[in-house]
PDB file of C-alpha atoms in Angstrom:
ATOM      1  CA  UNK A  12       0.000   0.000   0.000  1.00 75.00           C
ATOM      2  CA  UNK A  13       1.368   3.148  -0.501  1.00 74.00           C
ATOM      3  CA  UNK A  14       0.596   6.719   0.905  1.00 74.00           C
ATOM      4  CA  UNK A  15       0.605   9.499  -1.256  1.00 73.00           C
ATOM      5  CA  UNK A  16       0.119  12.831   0.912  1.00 71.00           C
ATOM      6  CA  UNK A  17      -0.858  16.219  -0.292  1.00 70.00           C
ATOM      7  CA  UNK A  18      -1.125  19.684   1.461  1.00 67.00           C
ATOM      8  CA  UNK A  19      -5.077  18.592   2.675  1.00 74.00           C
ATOM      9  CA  UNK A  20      -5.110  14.866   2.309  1.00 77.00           C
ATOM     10  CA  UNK A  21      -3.763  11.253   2.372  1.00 79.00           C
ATOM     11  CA  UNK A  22      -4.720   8.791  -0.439  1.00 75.00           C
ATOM     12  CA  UNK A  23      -3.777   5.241  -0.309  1.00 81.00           C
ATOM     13  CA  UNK A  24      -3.106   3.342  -3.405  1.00 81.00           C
ATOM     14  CA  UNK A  25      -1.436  -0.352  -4.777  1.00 78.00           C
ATOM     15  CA  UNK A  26       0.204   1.441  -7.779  1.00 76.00           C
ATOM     16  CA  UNK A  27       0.653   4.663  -9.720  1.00 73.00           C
ATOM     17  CA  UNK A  28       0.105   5.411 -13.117  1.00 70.00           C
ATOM     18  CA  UNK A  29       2.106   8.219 -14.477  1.00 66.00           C
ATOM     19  CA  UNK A  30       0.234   9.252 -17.500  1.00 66.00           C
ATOM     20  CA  UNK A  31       2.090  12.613 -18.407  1.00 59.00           C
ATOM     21  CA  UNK A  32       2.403  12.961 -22.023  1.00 57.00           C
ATOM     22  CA  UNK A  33       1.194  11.356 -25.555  1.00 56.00           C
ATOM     23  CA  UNK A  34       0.806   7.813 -25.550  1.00 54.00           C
ATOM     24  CA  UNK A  35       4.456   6.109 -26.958  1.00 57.00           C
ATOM     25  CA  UNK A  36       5.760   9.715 -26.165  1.00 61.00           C
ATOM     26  CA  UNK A  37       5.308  10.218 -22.030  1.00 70.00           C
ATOM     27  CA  UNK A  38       7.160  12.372 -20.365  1.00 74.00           C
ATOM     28  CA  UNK A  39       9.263  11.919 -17.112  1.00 80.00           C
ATOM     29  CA  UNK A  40       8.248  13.558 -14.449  1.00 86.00           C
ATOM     30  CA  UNK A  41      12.602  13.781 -12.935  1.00 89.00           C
ATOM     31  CA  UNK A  42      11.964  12.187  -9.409  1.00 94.00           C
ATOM     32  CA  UNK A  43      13.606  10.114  -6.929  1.00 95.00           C
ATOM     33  CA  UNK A  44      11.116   6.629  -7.510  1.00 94.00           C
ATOM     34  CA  UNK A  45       9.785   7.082 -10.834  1.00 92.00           C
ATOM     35  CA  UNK A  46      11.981   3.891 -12.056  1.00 91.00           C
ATOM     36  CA  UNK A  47      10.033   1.305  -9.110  1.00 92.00           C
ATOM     37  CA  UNK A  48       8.051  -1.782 -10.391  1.00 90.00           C
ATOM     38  CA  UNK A  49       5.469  -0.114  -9.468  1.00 90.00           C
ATOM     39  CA  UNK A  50       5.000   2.734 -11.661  1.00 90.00           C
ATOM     40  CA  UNK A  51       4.181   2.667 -14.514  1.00 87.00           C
ATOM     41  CA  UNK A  52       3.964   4.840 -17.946  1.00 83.00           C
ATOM     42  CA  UNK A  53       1.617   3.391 -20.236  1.00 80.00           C
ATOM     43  CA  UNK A  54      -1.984   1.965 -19.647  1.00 84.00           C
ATOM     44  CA  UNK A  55      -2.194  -1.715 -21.498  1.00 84.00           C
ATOM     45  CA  UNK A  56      -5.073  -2.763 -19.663  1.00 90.00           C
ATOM     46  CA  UNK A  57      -7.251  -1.284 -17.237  1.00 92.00           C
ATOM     47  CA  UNK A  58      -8.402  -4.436 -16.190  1.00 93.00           C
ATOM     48  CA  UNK A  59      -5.525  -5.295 -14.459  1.00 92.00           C
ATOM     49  CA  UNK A  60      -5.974  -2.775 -11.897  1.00 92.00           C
ATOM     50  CA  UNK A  61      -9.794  -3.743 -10.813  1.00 94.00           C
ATOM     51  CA  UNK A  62     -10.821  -3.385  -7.309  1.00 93.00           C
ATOM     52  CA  UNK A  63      -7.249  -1.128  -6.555  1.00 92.00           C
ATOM     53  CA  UNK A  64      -6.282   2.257  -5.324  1.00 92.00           C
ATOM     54  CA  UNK A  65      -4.467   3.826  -7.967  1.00 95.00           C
ATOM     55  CA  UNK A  66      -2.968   7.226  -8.188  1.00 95.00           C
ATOM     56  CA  UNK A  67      -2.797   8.361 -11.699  1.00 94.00           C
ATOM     57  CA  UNK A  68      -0.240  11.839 -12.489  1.00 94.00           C
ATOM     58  CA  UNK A  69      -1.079  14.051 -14.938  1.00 92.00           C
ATOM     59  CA  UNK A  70      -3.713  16.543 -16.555  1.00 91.00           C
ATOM     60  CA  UNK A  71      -4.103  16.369 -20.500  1.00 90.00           C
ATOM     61  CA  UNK A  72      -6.203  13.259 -21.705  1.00 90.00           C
ATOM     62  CA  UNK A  73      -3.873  10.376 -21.323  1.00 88.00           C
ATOM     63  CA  UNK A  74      -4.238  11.171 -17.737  1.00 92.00           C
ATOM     64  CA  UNK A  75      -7.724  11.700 -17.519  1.00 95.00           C
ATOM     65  CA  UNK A  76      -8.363   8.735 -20.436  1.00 93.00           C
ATOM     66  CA  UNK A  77      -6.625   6.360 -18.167  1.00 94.00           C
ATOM     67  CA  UNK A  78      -8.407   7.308 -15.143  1.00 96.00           C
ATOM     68  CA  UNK A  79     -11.738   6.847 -16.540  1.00 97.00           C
ATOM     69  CA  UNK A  80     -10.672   3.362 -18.028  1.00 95.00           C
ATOM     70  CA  UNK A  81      -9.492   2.023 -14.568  1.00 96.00           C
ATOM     71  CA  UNK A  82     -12.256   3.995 -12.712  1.00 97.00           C
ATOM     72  CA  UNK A  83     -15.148   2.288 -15.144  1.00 96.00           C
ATOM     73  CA  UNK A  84     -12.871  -1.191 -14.236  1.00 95.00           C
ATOM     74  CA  UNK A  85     -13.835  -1.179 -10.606  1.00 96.00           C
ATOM     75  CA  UNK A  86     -10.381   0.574  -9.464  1.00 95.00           C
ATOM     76  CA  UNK A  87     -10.515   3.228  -6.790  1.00 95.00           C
ATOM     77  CA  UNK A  88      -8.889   6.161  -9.039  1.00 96.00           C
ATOM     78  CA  UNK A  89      -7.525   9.566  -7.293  1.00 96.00           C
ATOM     79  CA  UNK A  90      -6.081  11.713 -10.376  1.00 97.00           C
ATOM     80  CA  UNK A  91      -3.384  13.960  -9.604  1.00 95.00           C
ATOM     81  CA  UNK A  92      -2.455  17.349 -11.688  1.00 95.00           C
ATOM     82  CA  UNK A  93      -0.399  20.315 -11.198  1.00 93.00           C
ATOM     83  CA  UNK A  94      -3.157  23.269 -12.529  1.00 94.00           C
ATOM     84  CA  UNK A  95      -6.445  23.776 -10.343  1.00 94.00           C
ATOM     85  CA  UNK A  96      -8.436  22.981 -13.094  1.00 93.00           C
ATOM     86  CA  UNK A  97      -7.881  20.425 -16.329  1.00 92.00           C
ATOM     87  CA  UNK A  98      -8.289  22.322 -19.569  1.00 84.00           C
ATOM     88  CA  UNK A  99      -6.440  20.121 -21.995  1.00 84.00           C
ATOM     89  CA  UNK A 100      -8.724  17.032 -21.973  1.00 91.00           C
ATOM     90  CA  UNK A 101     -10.940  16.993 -24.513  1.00 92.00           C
ATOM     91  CA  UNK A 102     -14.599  18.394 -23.620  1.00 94.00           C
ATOM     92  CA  UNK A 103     -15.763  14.575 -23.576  1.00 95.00           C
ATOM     93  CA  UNK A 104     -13.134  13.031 -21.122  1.00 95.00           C
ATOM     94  CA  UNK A 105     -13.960  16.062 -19.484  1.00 96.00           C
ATOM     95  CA  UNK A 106     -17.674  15.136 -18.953  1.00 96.00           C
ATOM     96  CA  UNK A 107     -16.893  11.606 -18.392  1.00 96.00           C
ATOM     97  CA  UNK A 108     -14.817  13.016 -15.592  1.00 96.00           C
ATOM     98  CA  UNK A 109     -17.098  15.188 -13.959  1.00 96.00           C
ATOM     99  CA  UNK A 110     -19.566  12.264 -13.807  1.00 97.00           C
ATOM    100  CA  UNK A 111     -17.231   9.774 -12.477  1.00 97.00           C
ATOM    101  CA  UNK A 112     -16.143  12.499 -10.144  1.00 97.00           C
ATOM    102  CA  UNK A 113     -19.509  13.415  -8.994  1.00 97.00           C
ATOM    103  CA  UNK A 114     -20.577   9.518  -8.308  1.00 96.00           C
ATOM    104  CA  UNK A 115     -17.360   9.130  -6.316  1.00 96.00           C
ATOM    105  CA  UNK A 116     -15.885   6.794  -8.742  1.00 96.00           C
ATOM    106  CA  UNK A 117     -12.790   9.392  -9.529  1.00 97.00           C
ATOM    107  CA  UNK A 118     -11.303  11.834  -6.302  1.00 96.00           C
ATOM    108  CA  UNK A 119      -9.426  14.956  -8.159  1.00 96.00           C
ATOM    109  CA  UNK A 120      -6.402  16.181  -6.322  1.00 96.00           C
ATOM    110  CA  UNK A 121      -5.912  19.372  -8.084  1.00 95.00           C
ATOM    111  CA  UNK A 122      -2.770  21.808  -7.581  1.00 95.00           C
ATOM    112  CA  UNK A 123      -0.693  18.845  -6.813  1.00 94.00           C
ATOM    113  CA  UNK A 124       3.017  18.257  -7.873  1.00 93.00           C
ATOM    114  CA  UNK A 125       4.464  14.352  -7.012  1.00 94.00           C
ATOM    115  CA  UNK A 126       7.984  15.697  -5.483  1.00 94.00           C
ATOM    116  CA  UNK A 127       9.079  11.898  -4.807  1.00 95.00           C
ATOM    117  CA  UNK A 128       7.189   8.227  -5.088  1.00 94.00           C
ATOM    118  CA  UNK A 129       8.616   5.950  -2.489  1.00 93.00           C
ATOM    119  CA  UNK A 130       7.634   2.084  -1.674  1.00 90.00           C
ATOM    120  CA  UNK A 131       4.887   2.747   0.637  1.00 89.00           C
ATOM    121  CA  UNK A 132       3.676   6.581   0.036  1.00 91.00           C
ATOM    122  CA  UNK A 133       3.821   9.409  -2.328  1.00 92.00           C
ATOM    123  CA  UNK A 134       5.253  12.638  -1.099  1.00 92.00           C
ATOM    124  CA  UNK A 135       3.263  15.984  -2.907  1.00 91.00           C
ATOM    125  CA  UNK A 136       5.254  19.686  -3.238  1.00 85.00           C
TER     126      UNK A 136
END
């Protein structure tokens, strides 16, 4: 289990999903723990994360694609982005989002930058 804090909450989750750029193109995010067996940067298939806490990193619609795949696979999705509010998804993920959101399928943790992922927690800037 790991414990990912921010400045107003702790999340728990099995695994993290960094999903911070184009798919085949992601981006690093340049912190301590990015490389452990446990994060990953690509979403194969949802599926394999049913019925787990997941924290998902990033705001443009790989993020928010993959977090509506694993939330809509039983998964208990928190989705983690650095802006207060997600204007690069498309104006359907966005939707899908809200819904998920709104029937507690999908926690937002806006304003949040992952500073370092460790085995059992995730430390926020």
């Amino acid at each position: 289990m790991i414990l990912a804090h921010s400045l107003n909450q702790t999340f728990k989750a099995r695994a993290i999903i960094l999903a911070i750029g184009k798919s085949g193109n992601f981006n690093r995010l340049n912190i301590p723990g990015e490389n452990l067996d446990k994060v990953s940067n690509r979403l194969i298939d949802p599926n394999i994360y049913k019925k787990k806490r997941l924290l998902i990193v990033g705001g443009g619609d790989s993020a928010v694609e993959a977090s509506i795949s694993c939330a809509q696979a039983e998964s208990d999705v928190s989705l983690s982005f650095r802006t207060q509010r997600l204007s690069k998804p498309k104006k359907e993920n966005l939707d899908k989002l809200k819904i998920l959101e709104e029937n507690k399928k999908i926690n937002l943790i806006p304003s949040s930058n992952v500073k370092e992922i460790r085995e059992n927690e995730v430390e926020f800037k």
